[in-house]
Amino acid sequence: MEKTGIIIVSHVYEIAEGIHRLIKEVAADVDVQVVGGVDIKEIGTSFDTTLAAINNSSAKNLLAFYDLGSAKMNLEMAMEMSDKTVKIYDVPVVEGSYTAAALLQAGVNQENIEEQLEEMHNVK
Amino acid sequence: MEKTGIIIVSHVYEIAEGIHRLIKEVAADVDVQVVGGVDIKEIGTSFDTTLAAINNSSAKNLLAFYDLGSAKMNLEMAMEMSDKTVKIYDVPVVEGSYTAAALLQAGVNQENIEEQLEEMHNVK
Amino acid sequence: MNIDMGIRWMELFNEKIQNEKDYLTQLDTPIGDSDHGNNMSRGMAHVVKAIEEQKPETLNELLKLITTNLLSKVGGASGPLYGSAFMGMMKAETAGEEWAKILKTGLENIQMRGKAEQGDKTMVDVWIAVVEAVENGELTHELIDEAVEATKPLKAKKGRASYVGDRSIGHIDPGAYSSGLLFHTMLRAEAE
Amino acid sequence: MNIDMGIRWMELFNEKIQNEKDYLTQLDTPIGDSDHGNNMSRGMAHVVKAIEEQKPETLNELLKLITTNLLSKVGGASGPLYGSAFMGMMKAETAGEEWAKILKTGLENIQMRGKAEQGDKTMVDVWIAVVEAVENGELTHELIDEAVEATKPLKAKKGRASYVGDRSIGHIDPGAYSSGLLFHTMLRAEAE
Ligand SMILES: Nc1ncnc2c1ncn2[C@@H]1O[C@H](COP(=O)(O)OP(=O)(O)O)[C@@H](O)[C@H]1O
Ligand SMILES: Nc1ncnc2c1ncn2[C@@H]1O[C@H](COP(=O)(O)OP(=O)(O)O)[C@@H](O)[C@H]1O
Ligand SMILES: [Mg+2]
Ligand SMILES: [Mg+2]
Ligand SMILES: [Mg+2]
Ligand SMILES: [Mg+2]
């Protein structure tokens, strides 16, 4: 099986860093890449930092989470430019990525993770 | 009409601070109180910092958001100890509090805000 | 139960928690966030420190002190849950209830706060078994161990462990284990 | 359109963006996050700087440079949207299409990326009106202003403005306004 990792794109530096800390507690062995803000101070997202995070992951297969719509657009563009498999989930950024990470750490496969995420769907 | 504010309780200091920054951008005039972590370093939540945040708000009526279940328990205990009206919403912490704040800033009343939040329900 | 016994109970419980801190954290790793040892250790260190500093003179004062310290210092779900338990116990003690009824009120408050039922693989499973045994005057160390062990085959329905669904099966619940320590040391304090 | 006209277009657009930065931010306040002025100002400052430094020699090189700078520097939703527009335009230019068709491809790419339809109160509303007018050789400053103004009574269905629902009614969409500036300056560059 291909290694699966997680990428999180938030508009705010602190949100991304905080989710990273929260997730690492329950998923120490999962590769989690985060991008937050245009930079440490400016709120927003950008295409190139998103692409860099995708490429930076040790995983070939990525589950992607985001906070607001424009982060999703950058994720979409970045995944079109990358040769990794990236799937974007329209679920709550904190709760969704936490759930996915906990399940990945527990060795659950992507299909079953998606079933769990499905219940969270329809919030975006 | 009573002044309505927002309180957000997260397990992580950075998540709380980050959401605060994100929200302030769209809701400069809304009183937003955040509590993140047991302290700046330790992940978790606690009853007394939650109660302090409720009391610290200039608003008498509060819409409350949280990330994981134990934060909700502390919110519940704190609201029982406070004489303010606090209502907890089981919606995504980032997306839900952002939506509520944007609507409060736009002058929308609580009932209509709840209709919007209702669509995000069922993720917790 | 009385004030001296109660203080001794907390000393013994604290000792156990500090000694088994790493094991509690280990239990909280496959099905949680690896902090139950730290959480309980931090909370109980504050409880014994507060006992030394404030020297409670009645059981009620002691229960109140335990409540406030666990609520503000534990940090995890176990904080508001143990806090609610001792708050309920304090109120039942104020009302002049017997110890069995006091413990039962503690359990009720845990369930009111956390909404867990028997079999949800939480501390509630241990509390239910213990309260029933105390009511019948049958509480033993073996019974406590069995109640803790019984959480192992269950699938978690509440708390962080519920996020991993089926993968929670086969592991002892950390909060059940720390509640086990609470009742083991209660028995010991009563016996001394 | 050619390379000199294109560079002039970007200089004029940048001037307008920097001059109207505060107004763009003001438009983004009641229905957004008050950053559209900053976003476009930052993005366009990088575009003109890159033009000076890299001295593009073909229209295609210019369109590519605009694309990459807007994508990485704008920061808001308008970044990937204008970025997608210019990326589409670049590809259509490579394919040897006419200017009207090039602009139309830009519009299609905005819609592919952002999923907005006509009437959703976004920059798309202005692009649709402009593309149609260019196809018919009827683009005027008045037509652009009307298309921008026409976003005012609409309820936003996409982007941050959609969060405030009905409260978005009665305000000009900031992205529609900045697209208006883009096309006003295009007309001017073509006229010079
Ligand atoms: N809703 C609940 N009802 C009862 N007990 C719960 C509930 N949620 C969690 N618990 C108990 O709390 C324990 C975890 O405590 P701890 O690790 O300190 O908190 P956290 O899960 O927030 O990190 C679990 O093992 C379980 O026994
Ligand atoms: N999905 C979309 N499709 C088309 N245009 C959009 C979309 N989302 C946002 N926009 C445009 O982007 C503008 C906002 O840009 P900006 O303020 O820079 O980004 P943000 O909203 O991320 O802060 C809106 O006024 C609107 O014209
Ligand atoms: Mg834990
Ligand atoms: Mg914890
Ligand atoms: Mg904006
Ligand atoms: Mg923005």
XYZ file of C-alpha atoms and ligand atoms in Angstrom:
690
model
C 0.000 0.000 0.000
C 1.152 3.528 -0.781
C 2.012 5.710 2.157
C -0.775 8.160 2.941
C -0.216 11.563 4.493
C -2.199 14.653 5.366
C -2.037 18.243 4.189
C -3.873 21.117 5.815
C -4.226 24.581 4.296
C -5.527 27.313 6.537
C -5.808 31.073 6.102
C -3.993 31.690 9.367
C -0.507 30.697 10.444
C -1.534 29.936 14.011
C -4.505 27.784 13.016
C -2.276 25.613 10.836
C 0.403 25.291 13.522
C -2.196 24.570 16.191
C -3.925 21.851 14.178
C -0.506 20.364 13.558
C 0.147 20.144 17.306
C -3.322 18.718 17.988
C -2.925 16.043 15.336
C 0.611 15.049 16.202
C -0.614 14.040 19.670
C -2.801 11.313 18.203
C -0.885 10.552 15.012
C 2.802 10.730 15.763
C 3.743 8.555 12.773
C 1.584 10.231 10.122
C 3.243 12.732 7.795
C 1.271 15.929 8.357
C 2.093 19.006 6.282
C 0.509 22.320 7.120
C 0.371 25.679 5.370
C -1.005 28.660 7.236
C -1.464 32.163 5.936
C 0.339 33.959 3.151
C 3.095 34.145 5.745
C 3.343 34.248 9.543
C 1.588 37.621 9.644
C -0.665 37.918 6.601
C -3.957 36.037 6.512
C -4.648 34.194 3.261
C -3.328 31.282 1.249
C -1.174 30.937 -1.815
C -0.609 28.467 -4.564
C 3.139 28.026 -4.268
C 3.339 27.370 -0.537
C 0.524 24.850 -0.996
C 2.361 23.102 -3.818
C 5.570 23.135 -1.785
C 3.800 21.453 1.131
C 2.413 18.741 -1.148
C 5.876 18.109 -2.567
C 7.429 18.249 0.878
C 5.399 15.321 2.150
C 7.082 11.932 2.303
C 3.741 10.449 1.242
C 2.633 9.917 -2.375
C -1.037 9.887 -1.456
C -2.500 12.840 0.441
C -5.746 13.644 2.216
C -6.262 17.407 2.038
C -8.189 19.709 4.365
C -8.793 23.468 4.232
C -10.700 26.186 6.060
C -12.218 28.614 3.529
C -12.997 28.360 -0.175
C -9.957 30.178 -1.517
C -7.666 27.684 0.226
C -9.529 24.976 -1.684
C -8.883 26.753 -4.981
C -5.162 26.883 -4.268
C -5.224 23.214 -3.261
C -6.938 22.323 -6.521
C -4.413 24.227 -8.614
C -1.502 22.746 -6.675
C -2.774 19.211 -7.017
C -3.181 19.645 -10.766
C 0.506 20.637 -10.909
C 1.712 17.780 -8.742
C 2.103 14.120 -9.686
C 0.948 12.968 -6.258
C -2.586 11.781 -5.600
C -4.365 14.423 -3.565
C -7.980 14.233 -2.483
C -9.693 17.258 -0.972
C -12.362 16.737 1.689
C -15.100 19.306 2.241
C -15.262 18.686 5.989
C -14.512 20.811 9.067
C -10.810 21.608 9.000
C -10.002 20.872 12.652
C -12.418 18.039 13.343
C -12.010 16.426 9.929
C -8.237 16.418 9.808
C -8.080 15.241 13.439
C -10.359 12.298 12.658
C -8.494 11.349 9.507
C -5.144 11.515 11.292
C -6.295 9.421 14.251
C -7.642 6.782 11.870
C -4.527 6.793 9.678
C -2.396 6.303 12.775
C -4.632 3.387 13.792
C -3.975 1.785 10.407
C -7.439 2.319 8.961
C -7.558 2.449 5.139
C -8.658 5.437 3.082
C -12.011 3.958 2.142
C -13.000 3.485 5.761
C -11.636 6.895 6.689
C -13.867 8.372 4.006
C -16.899 6.659 5.483
C -16.174 8.409 8.784
C -15.589 11.734 7.054
C -18.776 11.324 5.056
C -20.771 11.877 8.252
C -19.090 15.265 8.594
C -19.783 16.264 5.021
C -22.035 19.042 3.887
C -20.652 21.784 6.019
C -18.826 23.517 3.211
C -31.608 43.921 22.200
C -28.912 42.424 24.432
C -25.373 42.569 23.151
C -24.267 39.223 21.743
C -20.681 37.998 21.745
C -18.734 34.904 20.848
C -16.618 32.526 22.889
C -14.371 29.874 21.423
C -12.748 27.090 23.428
C -10.043 25.077 21.710
C -7.593 22.481 22.974
C -4.671 24.363 21.487
C -3.409 27.858 22.192
C -2.512 28.542 18.563
C -5.851 27.371 17.179
C -7.710 29.734 19.499
C -5.443 32.675 18.683
C -5.618 31.908 14.976
C -9.409 31.717 14.901
C -9.466 34.993 16.793
C -7.370 36.650 14.070
C -9.492 35.126 11.295
C -12.722 36.309 12.876
C -11.567 39.789 13.778
C -10.992 40.442 10.083
C -14.689 40.083 9.336
C -16.157 41.056 12.696
C -14.129 43.910 14.095
C -16.945 45.080 16.374
C -17.979 41.731 17.814
C -16.661 40.807 21.261
C -14.799 37.548 20.648
C -13.264 35.728 23.619
C -11.004 32.763 23.030
C -9.494 30.150 25.309
C -6.853 27.825 23.924
C -5.083 25.010 25.711
C -4.501 24.500 29.398
C -1.875 27.150 28.828
C 0.309 28.318 25.967
C 2.162 25.010 25.885
C -0.150 22.298 27.225
C -2.930 20.971 25.012
C -6.296 20.665 26.744
C -8.998 22.851 28.236
C -9.992 23.823 31.730
C -13.043 24.976 33.534
C -11.697 28.107 35.143
C -10.127 29.688 32.086
C -13.396 28.990 30.261
C -15.442 30.634 33.004
C -13.027 33.570 33.086
C -13.471 34.068 29.337
C -17.251 34.055 29.665
C -17.064 36.624 32.448
C -14.504 38.654 30.554
C -16.845 39.263 27.645
C -18.590 42.604 27.457
C -21.632 40.725 26.128
C -24.382 39.220 28.280
C -25.414 36.756 25.611
C -22.815 34.412 24.142
C -22.602 32.003 21.236
C -20.114 29.287 22.154
C -17.944 27.097 19.908
C -15.466 24.328 20.753
C -13.256 21.774 19.037
C -13.388 18.470 20.953
C -15.853 17.009 23.462
C -13.975 17.830 26.645
C -13.989 21.505 25.748
C -17.767 21.236 25.528
C -17.937 19.741 29.019
C -15.934 22.627 30.437
C -18.152 25.065 28.581
C -21.243 23.433 30.036
C -19.898 23.587 33.585
C -18.799 27.165 33.134
C -22.132 28.270 31.739
C -23.935 26.673 34.673
C -21.770 28.771 37.009
C -22.261 32.003 35.106
C -25.326 34.237 35.042
C -24.850 35.029 31.362
C -26.824 33.297 28.642
C -24.506 30.950 26.803
C -25.559 28.664 23.984
C -23.206 25.978 22.716
C -23.269 25.052 19.027
C -22.176 21.595 17.848
C -20.730 22.899 14.592
C -17.213 23.028 13.112
C -15.155 25.281 15.346
C -13.431 27.359 12.637
C -16.162 27.457 10.006
C -18.999 27.788 12.521
C -17.525 30.565 14.615
C -16.431 32.420 11.451
C -19.958 32.284 10.045
C -21.564 33.373 13.300
C -19.142 36.263 13.679
C -19.609 37.492 10.110
C -23.377 37.427 10.585
C -23.264 39.138 13.984
C -21.122 41.886 12.475
C -23.676 42.262 9.675
C -26.391 42.775 12.298
C -28.190 39.480 11.779
C -30.130 38.244 14.801
C -29.453 35.033 16.710
C -32.410 33.158 15.275
C -31.253 33.734 11.719
C -27.671 32.937 12.638
C -28.887 29.632 14.026
C -30.613 28.813 10.765
C -27.297 29.236 8.989
C -25.468 27.168 11.615
C -28.124 24.471 11.434
C -26.860 23.544 7.974
C -23.459 22.836 9.506
C -24.882 20.736 12.291
C -24.340 17.054 12.779
C -20.612 17.013 12.557
C -20.045 16.536 16.275
C -15.575 7.759 55.153
C -14.359 10.699 57.216
C -11.908 13.568 56.820
C -8.779 11.663 57.927
C -9.649 8.668 55.833
C -10.452 11.001 52.944
C -7.079 12.734 53.141
C -5.312 9.380 53.360
C -7.332 8.249 50.324
C -6.105 11.177 48.280
C -2.504 10.628 49.379
C -2.659 6.995 48.335
C -4.439 7.818 45.085
C -1.835 10.450 44.278
C 0.963 7.964 44.986
C -0.593 5.427 42.620
C -1.183 8.020 39.912
C 2.413 9.258 40.072
C 3.767 5.683 40.068
C 1.556 4.567 37.222
C 1.702 7.817 35.260
C 3.629 6.253 32.379
C 1.316 3.270 32.229
C -1.749 5.558 32.080
C -0.161 7.450 29.224
C 0.656 4.182 27.495
C -3.016 3.145 27.754
C -3.988 6.520 26.275
C -1.696 6.076 23.262
C -3.425 3.583 20.930
C -6.901 4.987 21.584
C -6.229 8.550 22.674
C -3.767 11.393 22.830
C -1.174 10.003 25.244
C -1.845 12.439 28.027
C -3.987 10.704 30.629
C -0.915 10.037 32.814
C 0.178 13.662 32.630
C -3.338 14.931 33.138
C -4.012 12.897 36.274
C -0.519 13.446 37.596
C -0.836 17.207 37.276
C -4.330 17.223 38.770
C -3.498 15.028 41.749
C -0.245 16.866 42.502
C -2.367 19.992 42.898
C -4.896 18.161 45.054
C -2.297 16.956 47.605
C -0.554 20.318 47.570
C -3.872 22.057 48.258
C -4.595 19.612 51.085
C -1.241 20.434 52.686
C -1.708 24.158 52.288
C -5.387 24.530 53.074
C -5.712 21.753 55.652
C -9.401 20.917 55.121
C -11.097 20.057 58.398
C -14.272 18.416 57.172
C -14.990 15.816 54.531
C -17.052 18.451 52.726
C -14.149 20.901 52.583
C -11.956 18.095 51.272
C -14.418 17.122 48.535
C -14.695 20.752 47.485
C -10.928 21.147 47.264
C -10.628 17.971 45.179
C -13.376 19.230 42.866
C -11.862 22.624 42.151
C -8.337 21.302 41.647
C -9.363 18.514 39.285
C -11.604 20.878 37.317
C -8.909 23.439 36.759
C -5.720 21.387 36.594
C -6.342 18.088 34.780
C -6.830 19.539 31.303
C -8.359 16.488 29.632
C -11.903 15.140 29.487
C -11.145 13.423 32.790
C -10.949 16.892 34.415
C -14.590 17.933 34.098
C -15.635 14.294 34.594
C -13.763 13.625 37.876
C -14.549 17.214 38.814
C -18.259 16.629 38.272
C -18.033 13.391 40.237
C -16.511 15.052 43.310
C -18.846 18.019 42.997
C -21.811 15.652 43.084
C -20.277 13.812 46.028
C -19.783 17.068 47.886
C -23.426 18.016 47.378
C -24.652 14.597 48.484
C -22.398 14.843 51.543
C -23.875 18.259 52.360
C -27.317 16.660 52.120
C -26.215 14.132 54.747
C -26.266 11.057 52.530
C -24.490 7.758 53.217
C -21.223 6.952 51.466
C -22.828 4.512 48.992
C -25.323 7.169 47.962
C -22.565 9.782 47.810
C -20.593 7.638 45.357
C -23.735 7.012 43.368
C -24.315 10.751 43.049
C -20.738 11.063 41.803
C -21.489 8.516 39.087
C -24.728 10.255 38.134
C -22.854 13.523 37.712
C -20.231 11.894 35.484
C -23.020 10.603 33.284
C -24.880 13.894 33.298
C -21.699 15.636 32.128
C -20.362 13.069 29.660
C -23.539 11.291 28.498
C -21.768 7.909 28.551
C -23.748 4.743 29.217
C -22.554 1.387 30.524
C -20.537 -0.362 27.832
C -19.328 2.829 26.113
C -15.778 1.946 27.265
C -15.226 4.797 29.699
C -14.596 5.353 33.390
C -18.373 5.061 33.780
C -18.102 1.286 33.388
C -15.888 1.075 36.482
C -17.984 3.533 38.490
C -21.178 1.572 37.770
C -19.638 -1.702 38.923
C -18.165 -0.099 42.044
C -21.284 1.811 43.085
C -23.372 -1.327 42.839
C -20.832 -3.314 44.848
C -20.624 -0.636 47.549
C -24.405 -0.565 47.809
C -24.319 -4.327 48.447
C -21.282 -4.124 50.716
C -19.348 -6.301 48.288
C -16.563 -4.096 46.952
C -13.270 -5.967 46.552
C -9.992 -5.353 44.779
C -10.786 -8.231 42.430
C -14.119 -6.730 41.460
C -12.427 -3.442 40.622
C -9.780 -5.157 38.479
C -12.447 -7.103 36.649
C -14.441 -3.963 35.891
C -11.321 -2.265 34.505
C -10.341 -5.313 32.451
C -13.910 -5.571 31.104
C -13.426 -2.354 29.120
C -10.821 -4.090 26.950
C -13.060 -5.889 24.396
C -15.451 -2.959 24.076
C -15.704 -0.453 21.217
C -15.476 3.126 22.466
C -18.557 5.291 22.005
C -17.463 8.416 23.877
C -14.386 10.591 24.153
C -11.360 10.636 21.913
C -11.203 6.835 21.708
C -14.501 6.871 19.819
C -12.728 8.558 16.873
C -10.812 5.368 16.063
C -14.000 3.274 16.058
C -13.309 -0.455 15.814
C -9.625 0.129 16.473
C -10.441 0.947 20.075
C -11.299 -2.728 20.626
C -8.668 -4.721 22.537
C -7.323 -1.906 24.715
C -8.119 -1.058 28.341
C -9.695 2.394 28.683
C -7.283 4.756 30.461
C -10.003 6.548 32.441
C -11.385 3.194 33.549
C -7.905 2.279 34.766
C -7.417 5.525 36.712
C -10.876 5.099 38.240
C -9.731 1.606 39.224
C -6.812 3.192 41.074
C -9.218 5.612 42.750
C -11.297 2.766 44.163
C -8.381 0.492 45.050
C -6.960 3.285 47.162
C -10.378 4.068 48.633
C -10.571 0.462 49.861
C -7.066 0.734 51.269
C -7.740 4.014 53.063
C -10.885 2.537 54.564
C -8.946 -0.556 55.702
C -6.098 1.322 57.414
C -3.110 43.120 -27.989
C 0.666 42.837 -28.189
C 3.600 42.830 -25.798
C 4.036 46.615 -25.536
C 0.324 47.190 -25.138
C 0.231 44.373 -22.606
C 3.007 45.873 -20.496
C 1.323 49.276 -20.676
C -1.937 47.618 -19.612
C -0.313 46.165 -16.518
C 1.320 49.500 -15.646
C -2.022 51.289 -15.911
C -3.830 48.542 -14.024
C -1.221 48.664 -11.263
C -1.571 52.443 -11.022
C -5.345 52.165 -10.664
C -5.069 49.374 -8.096
C -2.595 51.353 -5.976
C -4.723 54.517 -6.244
C -7.964 52.746 -5.433
C -6.495 50.351 -2.874
C -8.411 51.900 0.008
C -11.658 51.934 -1.918
C -11.272 48.253 -2.814
C -10.704 47.469 0.850
C -13.721 49.565 1.753
C -15.870 47.555 -0.683
C -14.527 44.355 0.926
C -15.512 45.486 4.425
C -19.300 45.060 4.688
C -19.313 41.803 2.715
C -15.798 40.447 3.182
C -12.599 40.600 5.159
C -11.320 44.048 4.202
C -8.300 42.861 2.298
C -9.104 43.061 -1.406
C -7.201 46.350 -1.695
C -4.147 44.933 0.026
C -4.349 41.688 -1.908
C -4.505 43.303 -5.331
C -1.968 45.948 -4.384
C 0.544 43.323 -3.255
C -0.073 41.146 -6.289
C 0.177 43.946 -8.845
C 3.275 45.434 -7.215
C 4.949 42.089 -7.794
C 3.697 41.929 -11.366
C 5.187 45.296 -12.349
C 8.402 44.550 -10.475
C 8.711 41.241 -12.319
C 8.078 42.981 -15.635
C 10.897 45.427 -14.900
C 13.268 42.705 -13.806
C 12.448 39.982 -16.303
C 11.621 42.154 -19.306
C 9.222 39.762 -21.050
C 9.606 39.916 -24.812
C 6.447 38.217 -25.992
C 2.821 38.494 -24.955
C 3.005 34.868 -23.871
C 5.931 35.509 -21.539
C 4.041 38.464 -20.106
C 0.866 36.448 -19.495
C 2.910 33.742 -17.775
C 4.630 36.250 -15.514
C 1.288 37.802 -14.557
C -0.117 34.345 -13.803
C 2.664 33.217 -11.489
C 2.855 36.485 -9.590
C -0.886 36.749 -9.012
C -1.080 33.099 -7.953
C 1.627 33.394 -5.370
C 1.309 36.956 -4.109
C -2.345 38.000 -3.924
C -3.298 35.777 -0.976
C -7.094 35.987 -1.297
C -9.608 34.147 -3.458
C -8.844 36.692 -6.169
C -5.315 35.189 -6.410
C -6.194 31.757 -7.797
C -9.057 33.326 -9.748
C -7.090 36.051 -11.579
C -4.224 33.553 -11.741
C -6.462 31.007 -13.450
C -7.765 33.671 -15.796
C -4.285 34.676 -16.989
C -3.173 31.050 -17.151
C -6.100 30.289 -19.449
C -5.317 33.389 -21.498
C -1.709 32.300 -21.830
C -2.746 28.889 -23.092
C -5.205 30.367 -25.584
C -2.487 32.751 -26.759
C -0.130 29.817 -27.269
C -2.845 28.171 -29.325
C -2.907 31.251 -31.527
C -6.391 32.439 -30.637
C -7.779 35.955 -31.156
C -7.959 38.387 -28.243
C -11.736 37.963 -27.791
C -11.300 34.210 -27.561
C -8.311 34.638 -25.252
C -10.389 36.704 -22.829
C -13.201 34.182 -23.085
C -10.810 31.402 -22.095
C -9.769 33.504 -19.114
C -13.403 33.727 -18.057
C -13.922 29.999 -18.524
C -10.951 29.297 -16.303
C -12.265 31.598 -13.569
C -15.531 29.699 -13.650
C -13.813 26.310 -13.706
C -11.850 27.298 -10.619
C -14.504 29.149 -8.646
C -17.741 27.555 -9.883
C -19.508 30.924 -9.916
C -22.340 31.563 -12.391
C -23.674 34.836 -13.742
C -25.561 36.657 -10.995
C -23.599 35.127 -8.095
C -22.220 38.627 -7.379
C -18.589 38.001 -8.258
C -15.970 39.177 -10.720
C -17.515 36.653 -13.114
C -20.441 39.025 -13.704
C -18.062 41.671 -15.075
C -16.019 39.204 -17.104
C -19.153 37.814 -18.756
C -20.373 41.262 -19.787
C -16.924 42.274 -21.050
C -16.237 39.078 -23.000
C -19.553 39.366 -24.773
C -18.956 43.033 -25.602
C -15.438 42.334 -26.921
C -16.801 39.537 -29.103
C -19.238 42.042 -30.577
C -16.656 44.831 -30.751
C -18.779 46.908 -28.344
C -16.685 47.269 -25.223
C -16.957 50.739 -23.681
C -16.096 52.312 -20.344
C -19.811 52.778 -19.688
C -20.551 49.125 -20.274
C -17.839 48.153 -17.777
C -19.165 50.548 -15.147
C -22.675 49.240 -15.633
C -21.541 45.638 -15.212
C -19.731 46.540 -11.978
C -22.689 48.510 -10.660
C -25.051 45.663 -11.542
C -23.492 43.504 -8.803
C -24.872 45.876 -6.159
C -28.459 44.586 -5.812
C -27.402 40.935 -6.015
C -27.144 38.424 -3.176
C -23.713 36.778 -3.051
C -23.620 33.057 -3.726
C -19.848 32.495 -3.780
C -16.825 33.528 -1.755
C -16.749 35.157 1.657
C -19.630 37.513 0.831
C -21.933 34.490 0.623
C -21.496 33.974 4.398
C -23.518 37.093 5.152
C -26.390 35.982 2.900
C -29.018 38.679 2.433
C -26.736 41.272 4.016
C -24.569 41.173 0.919
C -27.359 42.910 -0.988
C -26.784 46.606 -1.656
C -22.991 46.530 -1.931
C -20.771 46.449 -5.024
C -18.658 43.281 -5.156
C -14.964 44.164 -4.659
C -13.705 41.598 -7.186
C -16.194 42.926 -9.746
C -14.810 46.410 -9.124
C -11.165 45.344 -9.522
C -12.098 43.465 -12.714
C -13.719 46.694 -13.841
C -10.363 48.452 -13.353
C -8.664 45.668 -15.294
C -10.884 46.222 -18.305
C -10.936 50.033 -18.094
C -7.142 49.984 -18.272
C -7.194 47.400 -21.059
C -9.319 49.788 -23.126
C -6.952 52.634 -22.315
C -3.821 50.660 -23.217
C -5.432 49.647 -26.491
C -6.353 53.262 -27.221
C -2.896 54.724 -26.548
N -18.050 11.447 27.563
C -17.354 10.730 28.460
N -17.985 10.111 29.492
C -17.287 9.417 30.389
N -15.962 9.256 30.367
C -15.285 9.842 29.384
C -15.927 10.599 28.372
N -14.988 11.068 27.533
C -13.805 10.626 27.991
N -13.975 9.883 29.107
C -12.935 9.252 29.940
O -11.795 10.094 29.953
C -10.651 9.331 29.655
C -9.623 10.146 28.934
O -9.148 11.146 29.798
P -7.965 12.112 29.358
O -6.978 11.384 28.533
O -7.446 12.740 30.614
O -8.717 13.207 28.526
P -8.651 13.505 26.924
O -9.360 12.384 26.255
O -9.372 14.805 26.784
O -7.209 13.576 26.566
C -11.160 8.165 28.832
O -10.303 7.054 28.964
C -12.540 7.899 29.399
O -12.516 7.010 30.472
N -15.897 31.298 -6.186
C -15.672 32.507 -6.745
N -15.847 32.693 -8.071
C -15.603 33.894 -8.621
N -15.191 34.966 -7.935
C -15.010 34.833 -6.618
C -15.231 33.611 -5.946
N -14.934 33.778 -4.634
C -14.539 35.063 -4.507
N -14.585 35.700 -5.690
C -14.204 37.072 -5.985
O -13.114 37.426 -5.174
C -13.362 38.659 -4.532
C -12.710 38.715 -3.178
O -11.312 38.723 -3.347
P -10.337 38.884 -2.080
O -10.931 39.822 -1.097
O -9.006 39.245 -2.622
O -10.275 37.411 -1.500
P -10.869 36.841 -0.123
O -12.346 36.805 -0.268
O -10.265 35.481 -0.021
O -10.412 37.773 0.966
C -14.865 38.741 -4.470
O -15.283 40.081 -4.429
C -15.320 38.030 -5.733
O -15.423 38.903 -6.834
Mg -6.092 11.773 26.731
Mg -6.047 15.301 26.080
Mg -11.204 39.750 0.885
Mg -8.913 37.429 2.421
